[in-house]
Structures are given as structure tokens and as C-alpha cells.
XYZ file of N, CA and C in Angstrom:
309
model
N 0.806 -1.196 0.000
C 0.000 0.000 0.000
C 0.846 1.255 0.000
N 2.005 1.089 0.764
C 2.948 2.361 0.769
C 3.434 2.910 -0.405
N 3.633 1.698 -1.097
C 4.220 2.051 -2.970
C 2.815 2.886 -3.477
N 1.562 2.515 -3.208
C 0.771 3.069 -4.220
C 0.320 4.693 -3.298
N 0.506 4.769 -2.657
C 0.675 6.280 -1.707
C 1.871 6.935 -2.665
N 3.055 6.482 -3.274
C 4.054 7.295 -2.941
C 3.974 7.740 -4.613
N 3.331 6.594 -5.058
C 3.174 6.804 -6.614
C 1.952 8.133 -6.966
N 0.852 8.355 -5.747
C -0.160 8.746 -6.222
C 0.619 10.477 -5.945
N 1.412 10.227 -4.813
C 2.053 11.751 -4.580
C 3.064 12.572 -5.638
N 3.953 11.207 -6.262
C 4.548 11.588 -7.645
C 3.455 12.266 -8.574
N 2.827 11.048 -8.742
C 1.600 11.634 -9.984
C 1.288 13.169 -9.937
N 0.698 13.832 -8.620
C 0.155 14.895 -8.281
C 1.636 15.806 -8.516
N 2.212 15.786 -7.990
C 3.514 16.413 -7.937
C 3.578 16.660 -9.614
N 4.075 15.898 -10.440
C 4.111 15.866 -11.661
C 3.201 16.778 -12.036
N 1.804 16.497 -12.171
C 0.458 17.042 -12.508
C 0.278 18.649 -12.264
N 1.401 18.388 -11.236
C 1.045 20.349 -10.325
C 2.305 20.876 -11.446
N 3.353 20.734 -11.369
C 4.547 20.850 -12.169
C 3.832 21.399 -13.816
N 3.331 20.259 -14.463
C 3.104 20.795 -15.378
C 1.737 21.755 -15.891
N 1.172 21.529 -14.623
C -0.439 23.232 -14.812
C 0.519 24.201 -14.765
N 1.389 24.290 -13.580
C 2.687 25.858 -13.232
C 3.079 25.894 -14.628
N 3.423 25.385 -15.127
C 4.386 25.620 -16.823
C 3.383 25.889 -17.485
N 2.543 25.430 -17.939
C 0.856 25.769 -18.404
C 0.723 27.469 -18.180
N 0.766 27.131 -17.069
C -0.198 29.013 -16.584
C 0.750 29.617 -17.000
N 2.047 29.687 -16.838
C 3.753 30.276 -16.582
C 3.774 30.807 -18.592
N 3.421 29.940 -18.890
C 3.569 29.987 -20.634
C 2.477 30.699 -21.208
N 1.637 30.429 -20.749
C 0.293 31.768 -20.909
C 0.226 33.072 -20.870
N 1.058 33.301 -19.819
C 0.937 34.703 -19.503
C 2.429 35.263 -19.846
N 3.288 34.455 -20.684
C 4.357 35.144 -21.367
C 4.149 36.005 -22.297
N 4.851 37.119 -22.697
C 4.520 37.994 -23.599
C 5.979 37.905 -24.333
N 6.545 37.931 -25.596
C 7.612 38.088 -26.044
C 7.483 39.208 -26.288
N 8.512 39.534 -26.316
C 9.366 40.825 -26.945
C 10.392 41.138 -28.233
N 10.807 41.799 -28.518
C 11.523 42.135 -29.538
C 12.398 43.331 -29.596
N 13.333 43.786 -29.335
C 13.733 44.652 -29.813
C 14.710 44.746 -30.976
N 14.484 45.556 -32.057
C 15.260 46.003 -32.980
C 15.846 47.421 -33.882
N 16.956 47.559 -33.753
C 17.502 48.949 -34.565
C 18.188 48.776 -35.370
N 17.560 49.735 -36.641
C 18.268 49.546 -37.878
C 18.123 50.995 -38.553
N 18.646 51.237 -39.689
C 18.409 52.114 -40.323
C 16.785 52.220 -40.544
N 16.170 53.270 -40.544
C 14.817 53.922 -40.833
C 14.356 55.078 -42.107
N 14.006 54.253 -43.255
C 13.384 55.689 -44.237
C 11.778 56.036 -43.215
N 11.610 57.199 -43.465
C 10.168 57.374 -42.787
C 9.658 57.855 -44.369
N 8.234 57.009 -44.597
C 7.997 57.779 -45.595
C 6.271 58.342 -45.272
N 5.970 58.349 -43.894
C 4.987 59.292 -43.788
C 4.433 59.315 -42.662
N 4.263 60.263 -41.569
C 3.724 60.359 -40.040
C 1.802 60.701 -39.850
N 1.301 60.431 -39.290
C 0.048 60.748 -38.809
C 0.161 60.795 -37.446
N -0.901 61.340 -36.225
C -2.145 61.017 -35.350
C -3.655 60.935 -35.206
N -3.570 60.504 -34.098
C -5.174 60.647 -33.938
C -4.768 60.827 -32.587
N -5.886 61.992 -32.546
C -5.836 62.869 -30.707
C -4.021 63.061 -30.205
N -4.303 61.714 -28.857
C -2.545 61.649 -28.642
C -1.930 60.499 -28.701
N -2.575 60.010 -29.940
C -1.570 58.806 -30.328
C -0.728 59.238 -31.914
N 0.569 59.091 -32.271
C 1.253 59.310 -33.056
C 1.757 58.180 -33.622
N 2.479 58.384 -34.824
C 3.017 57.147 -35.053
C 3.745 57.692 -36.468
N 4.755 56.793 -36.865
C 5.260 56.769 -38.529
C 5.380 55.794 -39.115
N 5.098 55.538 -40.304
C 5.243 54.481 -41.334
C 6.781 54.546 -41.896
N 7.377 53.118 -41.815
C 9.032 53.343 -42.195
C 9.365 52.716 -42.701
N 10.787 51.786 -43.042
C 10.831 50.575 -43.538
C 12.297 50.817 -43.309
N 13.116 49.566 -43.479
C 14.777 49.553 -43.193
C 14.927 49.560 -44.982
N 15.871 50.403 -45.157
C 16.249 50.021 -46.380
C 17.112 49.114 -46.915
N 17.709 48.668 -46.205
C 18.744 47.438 -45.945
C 18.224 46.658 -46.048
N 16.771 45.976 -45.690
C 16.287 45.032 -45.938
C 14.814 44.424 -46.061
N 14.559 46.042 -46.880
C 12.977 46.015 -46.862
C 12.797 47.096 -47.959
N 11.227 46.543 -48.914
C 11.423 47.810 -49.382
C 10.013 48.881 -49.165
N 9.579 49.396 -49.998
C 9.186 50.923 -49.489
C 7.518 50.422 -49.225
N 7.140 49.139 -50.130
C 5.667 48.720 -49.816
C 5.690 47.546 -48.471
N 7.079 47.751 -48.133
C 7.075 46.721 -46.960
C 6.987 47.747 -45.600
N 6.222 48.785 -45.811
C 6.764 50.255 -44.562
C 5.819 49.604 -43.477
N 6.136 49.929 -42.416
C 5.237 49.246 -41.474
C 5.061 50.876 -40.029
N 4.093 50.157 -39.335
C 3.673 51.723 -38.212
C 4.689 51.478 -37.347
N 5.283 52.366 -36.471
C 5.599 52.424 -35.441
C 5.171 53.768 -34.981
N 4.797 53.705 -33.530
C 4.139 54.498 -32.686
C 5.278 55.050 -32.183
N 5.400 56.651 -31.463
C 5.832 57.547 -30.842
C 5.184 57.780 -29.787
N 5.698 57.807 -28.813
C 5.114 57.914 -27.274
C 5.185 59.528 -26.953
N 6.160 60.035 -27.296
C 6.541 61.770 -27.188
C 5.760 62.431 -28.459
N 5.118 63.723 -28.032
C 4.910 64.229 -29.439
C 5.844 65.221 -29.596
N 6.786 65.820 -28.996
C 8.053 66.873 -29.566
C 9.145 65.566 -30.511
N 9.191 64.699 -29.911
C 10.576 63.699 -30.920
C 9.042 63.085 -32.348
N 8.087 62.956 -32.135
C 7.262 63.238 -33.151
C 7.527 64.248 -34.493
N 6.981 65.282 -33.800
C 7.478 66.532 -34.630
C 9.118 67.027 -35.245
N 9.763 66.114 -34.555
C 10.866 66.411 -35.040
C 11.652 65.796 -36.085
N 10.748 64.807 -36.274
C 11.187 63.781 -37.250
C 10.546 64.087 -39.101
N 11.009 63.752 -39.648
C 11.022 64.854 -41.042
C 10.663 63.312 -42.199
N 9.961 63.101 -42.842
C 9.182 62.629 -43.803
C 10.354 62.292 -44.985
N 10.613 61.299 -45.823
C 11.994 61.298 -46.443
C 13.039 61.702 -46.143
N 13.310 61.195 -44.676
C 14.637 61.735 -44.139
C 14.752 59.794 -43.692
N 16.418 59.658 -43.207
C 16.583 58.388 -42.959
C 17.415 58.568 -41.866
N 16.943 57.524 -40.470
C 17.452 57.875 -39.234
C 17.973 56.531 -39.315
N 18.633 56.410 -38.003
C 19.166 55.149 -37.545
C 18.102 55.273 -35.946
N 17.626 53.974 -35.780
C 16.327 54.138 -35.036
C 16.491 53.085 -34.038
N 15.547 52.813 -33.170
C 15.483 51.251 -32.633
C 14.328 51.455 -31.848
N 13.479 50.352 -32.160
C 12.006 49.913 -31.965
C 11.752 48.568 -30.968
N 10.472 48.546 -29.939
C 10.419 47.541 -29.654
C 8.967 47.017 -30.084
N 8.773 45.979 -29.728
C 7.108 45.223 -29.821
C 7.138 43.702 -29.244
N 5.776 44.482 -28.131
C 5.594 43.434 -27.127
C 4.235 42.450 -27.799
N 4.581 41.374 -28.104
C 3.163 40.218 -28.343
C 2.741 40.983 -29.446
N 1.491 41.266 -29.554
C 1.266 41.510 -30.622
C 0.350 43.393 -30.648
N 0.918 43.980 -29.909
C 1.079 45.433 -29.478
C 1.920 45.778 -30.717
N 1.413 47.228 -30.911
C 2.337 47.771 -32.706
C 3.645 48.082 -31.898
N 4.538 48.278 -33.311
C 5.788 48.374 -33.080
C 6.091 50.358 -31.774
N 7.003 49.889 -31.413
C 7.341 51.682 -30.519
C 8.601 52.026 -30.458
N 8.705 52.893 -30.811
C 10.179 53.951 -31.092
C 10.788 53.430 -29.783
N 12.229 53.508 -29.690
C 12.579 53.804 -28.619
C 13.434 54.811 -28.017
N 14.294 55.081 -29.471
C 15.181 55.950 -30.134
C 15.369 56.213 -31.598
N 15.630 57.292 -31.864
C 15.741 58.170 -33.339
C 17.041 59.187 -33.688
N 18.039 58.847 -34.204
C 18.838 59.704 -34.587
C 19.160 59.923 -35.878
């Protein structure tokens, strides 16, 4: 009887082990960060959300431009439409891409 006690406590043990990795993997969010060269080829908002459409030219081309959001609206405004920065962006899960830096 002692063997089948010690087996039923493994089992559970095991069982608990892998719900924790379960839940643990659920509520991961990946991330990304990347900086590369940046063409901007056009900025908008709405209210106080900002953002620019860009693309790396190194390895993308101009119908491949994708959004990234600006959290500041002065480094917004300061950024110039056919101009090419060296930049770096992050994006969490599936949240749009966000500036992090612009030079």
C-alpha cells in the first residue's frame, strides 16, 4: 500500500509541475527589440496617439513600410518625412511596433 501512496504523490507532484508551466507559458509575452536604419515615408495622429510608417532600407522595401508608434509628441514633430534615421524599436506580443530611439 505504501508504494501506491508514494506513486499517487509523484503523480500529483508531476500534474502540479506541469499546470505551473501551463499558466507560466500563458501569460508570457515576447518581446523584440530592434535597430536599424529607418526611411520614414509618412507620419500621422489621432488625438494623442502618433506614429510613422518606415521601412529599413537594408532590408525592406518601401511597400514593406510598417507603423511604429511615438510615445513623445516633440521627438514626433521632429522627425522629417523622407529623411533616414538610424532608429530602434520595440514590440511586445502583438502590441504595434514603438520607437525607442531616433537619430
Amino acid at each position: 500500500m505504501n508504494n501506491g501512496g508514494e506513486f499517487m504523490k509523484r503523480a500529483n507532484l508531476f500534474l502540479l509541475i506541469v499546470l505551473l508551466l501551463l499558466l507560466s507559458a500563458c501569460g508570457h509575452v515576447s518581446s523584440v527589440y530592434t535597430a536599424s536604419l529607418l526611411v520614414v515615408i509618412e507620419k500621422d495622429h489621432v488625438d494623442e496617439d502618433y506614429w510613422i510608417i518606415a521601412y529599413d532600407p537594408n532590408n525592406q522595401t518601401e511597400e514593406e513600410a510598417f507603423q511604429i508608434m511615438v510615445d513623445n509628441e516633440l521627438l514626433w514633430n521632429n522627425i522629417k518625412v523622407d529623411e533616414e534615421y538610424a532608429a530602434s524599436y520595440t514590440k511586445e506580443g502583438n502590441k504595434p511596433w514603438v520607437l525607442e530611439e531616433i537619430k
